[in-house]
Structures are given as C-alpha cells and as structure tokens.
PDB file of C-alpha atoms in Angstrom:
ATOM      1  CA  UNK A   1     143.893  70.911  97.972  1.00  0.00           C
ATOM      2  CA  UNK A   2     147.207  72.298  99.481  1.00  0.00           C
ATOM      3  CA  UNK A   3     150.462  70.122  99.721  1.00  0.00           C
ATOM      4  CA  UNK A   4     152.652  71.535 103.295  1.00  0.00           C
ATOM      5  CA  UNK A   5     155.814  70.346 104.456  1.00  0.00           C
ATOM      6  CA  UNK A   6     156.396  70.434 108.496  1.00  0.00           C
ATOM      7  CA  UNK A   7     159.351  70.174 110.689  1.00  0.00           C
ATOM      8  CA  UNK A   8     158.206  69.691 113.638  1.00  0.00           C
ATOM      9  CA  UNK A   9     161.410  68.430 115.456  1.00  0.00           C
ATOM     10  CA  UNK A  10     159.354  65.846 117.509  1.00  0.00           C
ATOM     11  CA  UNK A  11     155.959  64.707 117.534  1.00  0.00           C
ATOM     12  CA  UNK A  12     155.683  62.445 120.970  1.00  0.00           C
ATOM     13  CA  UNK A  13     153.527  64.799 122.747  1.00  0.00           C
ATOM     14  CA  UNK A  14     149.820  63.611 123.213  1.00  0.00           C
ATOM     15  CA  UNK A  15     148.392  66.419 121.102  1.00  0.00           C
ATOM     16  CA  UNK A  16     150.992  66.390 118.331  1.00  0.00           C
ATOM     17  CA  UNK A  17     148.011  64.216 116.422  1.00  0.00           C
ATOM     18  CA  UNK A  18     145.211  66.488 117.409  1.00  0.00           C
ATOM     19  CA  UNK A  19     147.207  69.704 116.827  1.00  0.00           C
ATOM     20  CA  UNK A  20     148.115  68.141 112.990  1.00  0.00           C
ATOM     21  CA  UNK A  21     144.772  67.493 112.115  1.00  0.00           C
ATOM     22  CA  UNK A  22     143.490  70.411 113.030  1.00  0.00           C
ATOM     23  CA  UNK A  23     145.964  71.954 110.559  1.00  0.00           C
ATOM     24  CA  UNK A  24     144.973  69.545 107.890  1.00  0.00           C
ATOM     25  CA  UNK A  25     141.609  70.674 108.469  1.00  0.00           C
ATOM     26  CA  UNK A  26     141.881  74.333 108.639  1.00  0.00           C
ATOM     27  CA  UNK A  27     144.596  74.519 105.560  1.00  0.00           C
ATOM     28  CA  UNK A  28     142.475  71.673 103.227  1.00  0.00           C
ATOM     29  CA  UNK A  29     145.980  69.659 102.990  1.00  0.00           C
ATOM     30  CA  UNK A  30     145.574  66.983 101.187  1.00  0.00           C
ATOM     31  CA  UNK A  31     149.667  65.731 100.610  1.00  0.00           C
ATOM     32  CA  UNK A  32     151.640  66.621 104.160  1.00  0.00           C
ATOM     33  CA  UNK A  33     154.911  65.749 104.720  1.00  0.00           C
ATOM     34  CA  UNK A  34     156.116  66.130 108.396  1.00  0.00           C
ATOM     35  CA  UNK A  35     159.915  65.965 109.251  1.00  0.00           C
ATOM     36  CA  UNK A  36     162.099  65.113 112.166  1.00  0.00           C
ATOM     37  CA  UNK A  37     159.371  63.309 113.917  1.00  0.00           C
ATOM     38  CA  UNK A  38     161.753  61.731 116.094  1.00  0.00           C
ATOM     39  CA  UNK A  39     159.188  58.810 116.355  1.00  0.00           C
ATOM     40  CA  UNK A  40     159.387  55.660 114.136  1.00  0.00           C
ATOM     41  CA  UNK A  41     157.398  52.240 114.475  1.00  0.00           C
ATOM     42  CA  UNK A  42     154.168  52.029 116.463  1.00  0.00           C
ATOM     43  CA  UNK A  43     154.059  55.755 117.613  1.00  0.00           C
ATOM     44  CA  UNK A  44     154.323  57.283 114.500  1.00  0.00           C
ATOM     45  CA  UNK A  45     151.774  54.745 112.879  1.00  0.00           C
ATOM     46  CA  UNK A  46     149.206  55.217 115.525  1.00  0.00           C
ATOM     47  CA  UNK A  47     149.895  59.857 114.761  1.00  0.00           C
ATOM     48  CA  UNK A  48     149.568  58.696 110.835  1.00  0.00           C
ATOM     49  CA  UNK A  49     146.278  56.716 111.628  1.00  0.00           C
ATOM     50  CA  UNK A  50     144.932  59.648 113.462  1.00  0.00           C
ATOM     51  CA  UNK A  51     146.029  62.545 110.834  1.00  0.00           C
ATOM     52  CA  UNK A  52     142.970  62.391 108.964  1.00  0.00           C
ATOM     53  CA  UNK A  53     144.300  61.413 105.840  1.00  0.00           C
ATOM     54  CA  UNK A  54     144.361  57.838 104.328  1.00  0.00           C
ATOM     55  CA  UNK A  55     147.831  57.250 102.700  1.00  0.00           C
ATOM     56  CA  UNK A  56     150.871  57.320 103.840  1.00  0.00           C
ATOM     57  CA  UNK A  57     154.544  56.607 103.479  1.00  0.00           C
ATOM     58  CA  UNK A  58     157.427  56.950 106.509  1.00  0.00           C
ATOM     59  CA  UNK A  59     161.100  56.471 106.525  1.00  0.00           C
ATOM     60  CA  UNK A  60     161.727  55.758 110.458  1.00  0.00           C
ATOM     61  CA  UNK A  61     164.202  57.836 112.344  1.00  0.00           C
ATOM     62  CA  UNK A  62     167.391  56.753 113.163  1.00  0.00           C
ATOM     63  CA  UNK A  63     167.799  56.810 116.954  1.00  0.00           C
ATOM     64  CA  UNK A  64     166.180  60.294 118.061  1.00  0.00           C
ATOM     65  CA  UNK A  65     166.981  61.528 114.800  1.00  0.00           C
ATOM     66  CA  UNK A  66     165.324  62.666 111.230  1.00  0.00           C
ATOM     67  CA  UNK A  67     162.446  60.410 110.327  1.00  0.00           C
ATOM     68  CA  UNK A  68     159.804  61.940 107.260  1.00  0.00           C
ATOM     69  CA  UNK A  69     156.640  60.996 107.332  1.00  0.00           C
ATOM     70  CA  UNK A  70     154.398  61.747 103.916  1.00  0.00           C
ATOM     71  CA  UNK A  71     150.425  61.410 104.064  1.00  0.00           C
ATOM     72  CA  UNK A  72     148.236  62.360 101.783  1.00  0.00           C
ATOM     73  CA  UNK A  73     144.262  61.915 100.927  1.00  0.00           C
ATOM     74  CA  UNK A  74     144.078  59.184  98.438  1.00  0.00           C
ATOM     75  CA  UNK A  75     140.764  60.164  97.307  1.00  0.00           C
ATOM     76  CA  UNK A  76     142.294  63.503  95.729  1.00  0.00           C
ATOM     77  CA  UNK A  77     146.304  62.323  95.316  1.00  0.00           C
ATOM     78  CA  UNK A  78     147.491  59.120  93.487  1.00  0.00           C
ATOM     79  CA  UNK A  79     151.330  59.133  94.854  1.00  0.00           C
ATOM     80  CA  UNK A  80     153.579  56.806  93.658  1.00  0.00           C
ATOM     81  CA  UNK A  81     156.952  55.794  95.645  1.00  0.00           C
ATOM     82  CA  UNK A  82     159.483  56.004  93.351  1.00  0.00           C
ATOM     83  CA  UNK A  83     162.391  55.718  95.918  1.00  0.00           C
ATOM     84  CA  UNK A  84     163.371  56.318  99.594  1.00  0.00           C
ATOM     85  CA  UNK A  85     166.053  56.672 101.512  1.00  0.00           C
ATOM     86  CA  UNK A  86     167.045  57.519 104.385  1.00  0.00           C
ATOM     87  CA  UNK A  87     167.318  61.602 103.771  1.00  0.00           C
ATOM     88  CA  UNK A  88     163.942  61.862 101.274  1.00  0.00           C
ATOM     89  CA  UNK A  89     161.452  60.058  99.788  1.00  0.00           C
ATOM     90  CA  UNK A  90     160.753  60.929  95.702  1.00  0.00           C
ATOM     91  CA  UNK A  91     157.474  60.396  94.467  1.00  0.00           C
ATOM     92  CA  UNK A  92     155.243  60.793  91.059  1.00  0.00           C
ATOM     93  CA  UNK A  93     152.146  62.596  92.340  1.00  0.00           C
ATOM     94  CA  UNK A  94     149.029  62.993  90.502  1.00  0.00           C
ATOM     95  CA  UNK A  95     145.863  64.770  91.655  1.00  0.00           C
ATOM     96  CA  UNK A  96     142.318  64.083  90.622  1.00  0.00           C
ATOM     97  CA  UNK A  97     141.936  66.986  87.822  1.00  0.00           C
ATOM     98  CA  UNK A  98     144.773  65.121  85.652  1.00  0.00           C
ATOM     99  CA  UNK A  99     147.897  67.197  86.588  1.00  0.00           C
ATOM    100  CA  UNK A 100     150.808  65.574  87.585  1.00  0.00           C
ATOM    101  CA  UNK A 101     154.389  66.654  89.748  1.00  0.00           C
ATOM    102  CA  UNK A 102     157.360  64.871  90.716  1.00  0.00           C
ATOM    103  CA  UNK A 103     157.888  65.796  94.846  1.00  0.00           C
ATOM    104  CA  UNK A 104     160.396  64.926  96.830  1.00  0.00           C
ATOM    105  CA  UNK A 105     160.642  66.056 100.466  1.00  0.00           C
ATOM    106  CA  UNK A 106     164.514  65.876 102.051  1.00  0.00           C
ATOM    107  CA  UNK A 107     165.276  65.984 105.859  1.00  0.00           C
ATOM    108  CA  UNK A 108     168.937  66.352 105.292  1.00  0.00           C
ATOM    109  CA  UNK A 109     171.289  64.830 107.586  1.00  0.00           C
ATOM    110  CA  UNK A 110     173.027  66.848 110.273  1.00  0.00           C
ATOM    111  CA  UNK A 111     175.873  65.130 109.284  1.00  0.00           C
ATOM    112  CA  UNK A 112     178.175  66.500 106.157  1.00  0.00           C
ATOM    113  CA  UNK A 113     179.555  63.482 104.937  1.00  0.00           C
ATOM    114  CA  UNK A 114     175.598  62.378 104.791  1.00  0.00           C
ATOM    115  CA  UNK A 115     174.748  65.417 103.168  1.00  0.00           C
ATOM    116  CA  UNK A 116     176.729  64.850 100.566  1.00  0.00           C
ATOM    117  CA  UNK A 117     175.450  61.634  99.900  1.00  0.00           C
ATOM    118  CA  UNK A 118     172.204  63.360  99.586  1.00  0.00           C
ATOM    119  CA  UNK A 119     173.091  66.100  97.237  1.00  0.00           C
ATOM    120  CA  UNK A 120     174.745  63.370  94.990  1.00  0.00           C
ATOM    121  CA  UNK A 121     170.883  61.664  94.856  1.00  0.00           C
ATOM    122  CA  UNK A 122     168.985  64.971  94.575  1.00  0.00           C
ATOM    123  CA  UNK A 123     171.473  65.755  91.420  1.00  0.00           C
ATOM    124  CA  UNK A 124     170.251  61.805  90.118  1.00  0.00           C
ATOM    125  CA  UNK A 125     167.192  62.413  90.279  1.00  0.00           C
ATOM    126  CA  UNK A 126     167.217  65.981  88.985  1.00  0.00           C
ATOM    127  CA  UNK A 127     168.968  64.515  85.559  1.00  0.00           C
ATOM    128  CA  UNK A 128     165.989  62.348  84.697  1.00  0.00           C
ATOM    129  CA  UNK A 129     163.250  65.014  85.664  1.00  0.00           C
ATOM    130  CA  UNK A 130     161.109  65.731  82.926  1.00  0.00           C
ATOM    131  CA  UNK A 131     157.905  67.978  83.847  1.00  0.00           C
ATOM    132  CA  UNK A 132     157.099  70.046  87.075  1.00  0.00           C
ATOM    133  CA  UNK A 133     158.990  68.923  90.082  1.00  0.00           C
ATOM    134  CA  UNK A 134     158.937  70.401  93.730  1.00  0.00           C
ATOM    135  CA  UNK A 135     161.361  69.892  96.373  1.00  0.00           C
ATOM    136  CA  UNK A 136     160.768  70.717  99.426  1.00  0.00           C
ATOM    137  CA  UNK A 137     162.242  70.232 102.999  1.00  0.00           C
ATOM    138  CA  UNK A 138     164.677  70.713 105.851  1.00  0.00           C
ATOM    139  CA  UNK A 139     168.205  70.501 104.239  1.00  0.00           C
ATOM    140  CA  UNK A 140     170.085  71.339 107.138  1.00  0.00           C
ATOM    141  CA  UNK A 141     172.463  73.457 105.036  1.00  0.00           C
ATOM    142  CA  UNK A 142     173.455  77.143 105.282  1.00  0.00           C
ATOM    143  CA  UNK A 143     175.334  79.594 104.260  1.00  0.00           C
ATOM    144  CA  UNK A 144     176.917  81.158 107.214  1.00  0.00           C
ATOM    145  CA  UNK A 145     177.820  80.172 111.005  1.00  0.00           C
ATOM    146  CA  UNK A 146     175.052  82.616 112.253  1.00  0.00           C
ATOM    147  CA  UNK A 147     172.270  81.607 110.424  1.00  0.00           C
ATOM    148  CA  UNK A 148     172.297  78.303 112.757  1.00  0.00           C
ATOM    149  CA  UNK A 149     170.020  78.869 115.462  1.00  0.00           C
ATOM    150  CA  UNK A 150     169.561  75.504 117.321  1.00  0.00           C
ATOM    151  CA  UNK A 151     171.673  72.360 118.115  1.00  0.00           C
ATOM    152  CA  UNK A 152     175.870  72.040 118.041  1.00  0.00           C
ATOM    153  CA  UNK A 153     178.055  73.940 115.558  1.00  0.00           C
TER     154      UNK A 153
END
C-alpha cells in the first residue's frame, strides 16, 4: 500500500470525490492526506465518505482557507492521533506487516507569524521522535521571491 499527500487547493467540484478515488484506486493508497480542501463540515464529510477508504481524520479550514484531511484504509493502517492543530495533524501509524512510522502532514499557514508557530511544533515534536518519521506537506515556505507562483507576495 502507498501513503500520497495532495494539495489540491479546493475540492468543491462534483467530481473532486470521483476523480480521488479513482486515484486511490489506480495508485493502491491506502493512507492519503489531501490539503487545502477549502471545504470543512458536511462537504468534506460527505468527499471523505465517498473516498473509498474507511478512516479518517480532518482539521476544518478556516474560512476558504487550509483545511487537511487524512484517510486511510483501516483494514491495512492502524493510525493513531497523537495531536492536531490547526497547520498538521501528527500521527503513530502502523501497517498490517508490523512496521511502524511517525507521519505528520503540515499545510503551513500563508501567514508568517503562523508559520512560525508551526516550525516551533514541528521542532517539538521532532525532539521526542524516536524511529522512522515522515513529514510531508505544503509548507508554504521558500527560498526566493520567484519561486512563488500563485496567490499575493
């Protein structure tokens, strides 16, 4: 089973869901964690309930912003919330052959001052990791002015 990470920057459209589990499908995902959503609530339980996965975890956007939602098949994965916040959700994931990996998937804030805040968590967590862990995301950082392609400066 594969693990992906998406940003999708919106999943309202009507075949967001069947376009996502026809990725599932072709890739054999069984841990997918899909960022900027911009849908919280109702609409993004009723795209969880028709990913084709059984599990899931979502931190809801904030207006028309960030939002991750994490799904996985239960029946291979055995993830464990360990915290959430706003910017990531950090989990203890185990698969069905015995190996384990802490993951944590980030949609970083726009926002610098939120950033911040973020890179001050990932650098908690990071002090008590013992074992394999993968990080993975959108951390809305970079290096230089030109390297960001969409949105304000």
């Amino acid at each position: 089973m594969n693990c992906l990470t998406l940003n999708v920057r919106g999943a309202g459209s009507s075949t967001f869901p069947r376009m996502m589990r026809d990725v599932i499908l072709r890739n054999k995902v069984g841990l997918l964690a899909v960022l900027e959503p911009r849908v919280s609530g109702v609409r993004a339980d009723n795209i969880i309930s028709k990913a084709g996965l059984n599990a899931s975890f979502k931190v809801d956007v904030i207006g028309f912003s960030g939002g991750i939602l994490l799904m996985w098949n239960k029946d291979v994965y055995d993830v464990k919330v360990l915290e959430s916040d706003i910017q990531y959700i950090h989990c203890d994931v185990r698969d069905n052959n015995g190996a384990s990996f802490l993951f944590t998937v980030v949609y970083g804030s726009p926002n610098m001052a939120m950033r911040d805040k973020l890179w001050v968590s990932l650098c908690r967590i990071h002090a008590s990791v013992r074992g394999p862990w993968l990080v993975s995301g959108d951390f809305n950082s970079y290096i230089y002015a030109n390297e960001k392609v969409v949105g304000g400066p």
